[in-house]
Amino acid sequence: MKPIIQTRSLLFGESDWLSQRMSILVGGLLLLSLSSVPAVSDDLDLTELSLDELAEIEVTSVSKKGERLWQTAAAAHVITQDDIRRSGHTSIPELLRTVPGMHVAQIDANSYAVSARGFNGRFATKMLVMVDGLSVYSPFFSGVFWEEINLSLDTIERIEVIRGPGATVWGANAVNGVVNIITKHAEDSHRARIETGAGNDKIGFGSLGFGSELLSNTYYRIDMNGQLHDSFNSPLQAGYNDEWGFANGSFRLDRTHSASNSLMMTGGYSRSSFHRNLQAIESLTPPYTFAPQFESYANTAYLLGRWDHTSSTTSDFSVNASIRNHETEEIWTKIKTTQTDLEFRHRFAGGDRHEIVYGVGARFIDVSASPSFTFSLDRNDETVETFSAFVQDEIQFHERFGITVGTKLEHNSFTDFEWQPSFRFAWTPTEKQVYWGAVSRAVRTPSRVENSGNMAVGVIPADSFGPGQPTTLYVWEGQESFESEDLLAYELGTRHRLGDWLSLDAAAYYNVYENLGSLEFMDPEVTQAAAETYVRLPLAQVNGNAGTSLGFEIAADAHLHRSWRVRAGYTFTELNLDFEFSGGDGLGNASGGTPTHTGFVQSMVTLPKQWTADWTLRYVDRLNLNNPDPSKDGVASYVELNAVVTHRFNSWLSMMIGGNNLLNEHHEEFYPEFFGGPSLTEIGRSGYVGARLTF
């Protein structure tokens, strides 16, 4: 008999009459739009950025200082507010689908797997995600709960995405990439805004925001948004339900005290409700598990303050302080995490050739979890402390060639000292050519669960293999001896502008991983519970894996016409892992969840009379995952099309109509990680309409 194993919830619902009609309507509008591309109204406000303007975009996520995107010695990409507005998307993971090197897969109606350069999964442990520099990476599980990043997309100025290590300035867990979501200055939100919409999957979504000048040189913004999402369909589970919704409120306050000083404060509160489909182990008696469906909740509150002081064009410093409280209520436990961060950063010129950035920081994380038969922590209510310092020197040997060297030193409660150095160079032979390279070390520190968690993950009922055999309970155990995972990364890249209409961006990498997490079967233990004797079989979290990955990413941005922009990208990823222990790959979907080939083509057309028509065609290669459906092998490759048409009636009213996954009635993107299960969800064709009013 197969053991009863814990599972994770899954994916999407079938299309219906509305989505089929929506796809026909959107397709017709797109065909009509393509026939009118050359014509542009003279009074149309073209908000697209030219290639020169795109090259001048400033990014801060590579070096914790402003620098031109074009000259950055890293595989960097920026999603602008214009990209966000035209996409029609209502979630951040969907926006990341068209970033070269990123793999985004929807697991079910309320969860995503998002990663760069491999190791994707529900808890992709090697991606650091921040909002205005505030980490939303979970120190409890390691990974990101994307469904709980519920910002109104209109409040976002840009999203900076760094593929590759960023640990020298950001610290541990910035291993395979960094996503930094940067919100708008409150002064840029001086109008009231109402957005609303609905579709066959998104039952309803909307936001309300307004801002103004509060005092002289002091501006504020208040925003509220929410969404209700219908359940998807599972062909393997009758009555499957994974519907979810959230309500979110946030504010931002900006004050320019003088030409040299500015203050910023932002905060918010979000509450989400999810229908889960898990088989969490409840007891040693049949049916062993909780009901397969239950409702869970998550609450997040945060407050961030920053003081920026500019002494001159070559010297400035900032002081940050933040606190973030996160509470999750599942049927098997209640988890509370409070994270407090303090940071100081200083930039100054060291002579004519050096620009030095250094900083110090402290982080305090308080974690508690209510114990149950399913889950417990060996040391509850423990504070995890991290103290850090970094320094980075950008040395300009010539106006067209420079290097950047630096390192970050951290001390944490689990693995003591960690150092994460990097070396980068950038060579600009002409204003339209850049070549760069980097060698970096980064670590992924253990989560609270990996250090001292215990979770019942499977049961083999008594007498399954013969009379007298006791019940066997599989228990996943975190270990205090579990060390940080290590990465040594080698990168090369180049950017080229070919005339005024085409730019190319390419990056290649070779990564060497050591001390990767895995599972090892420990000696069984005969245990007495109430009147029953059972065998407890521990699965220990150990550093038993190693491996390499290599790949490259190519992106093109073509302005084919004053009103027509086309972007395209291709990514190749090869991940090779070695399993040294009997437990195999303790990383869940680390290897099988990585597609070898992905690509996309995106067209953005600005039409006369204030119309726009955009579409995105994307391809994702096969995933080598264990399919809950025994008749299938892995996740099949797929090609899908998203499209959106918008019209601005006047200065205060605009509307949009769009469709997602228009080429197939349904498809699969990912399966539950770690221990699998009976659920299987399909992503179906969907459509939506929306309206926006500004005052």
XYZ file of C-alpha atoms in Angstrom, residues 31 144 280:
3
model
C -6.659 41.681 -35.941
C 7.995 33.951 -0.936
C -2.014 17.109 6.288
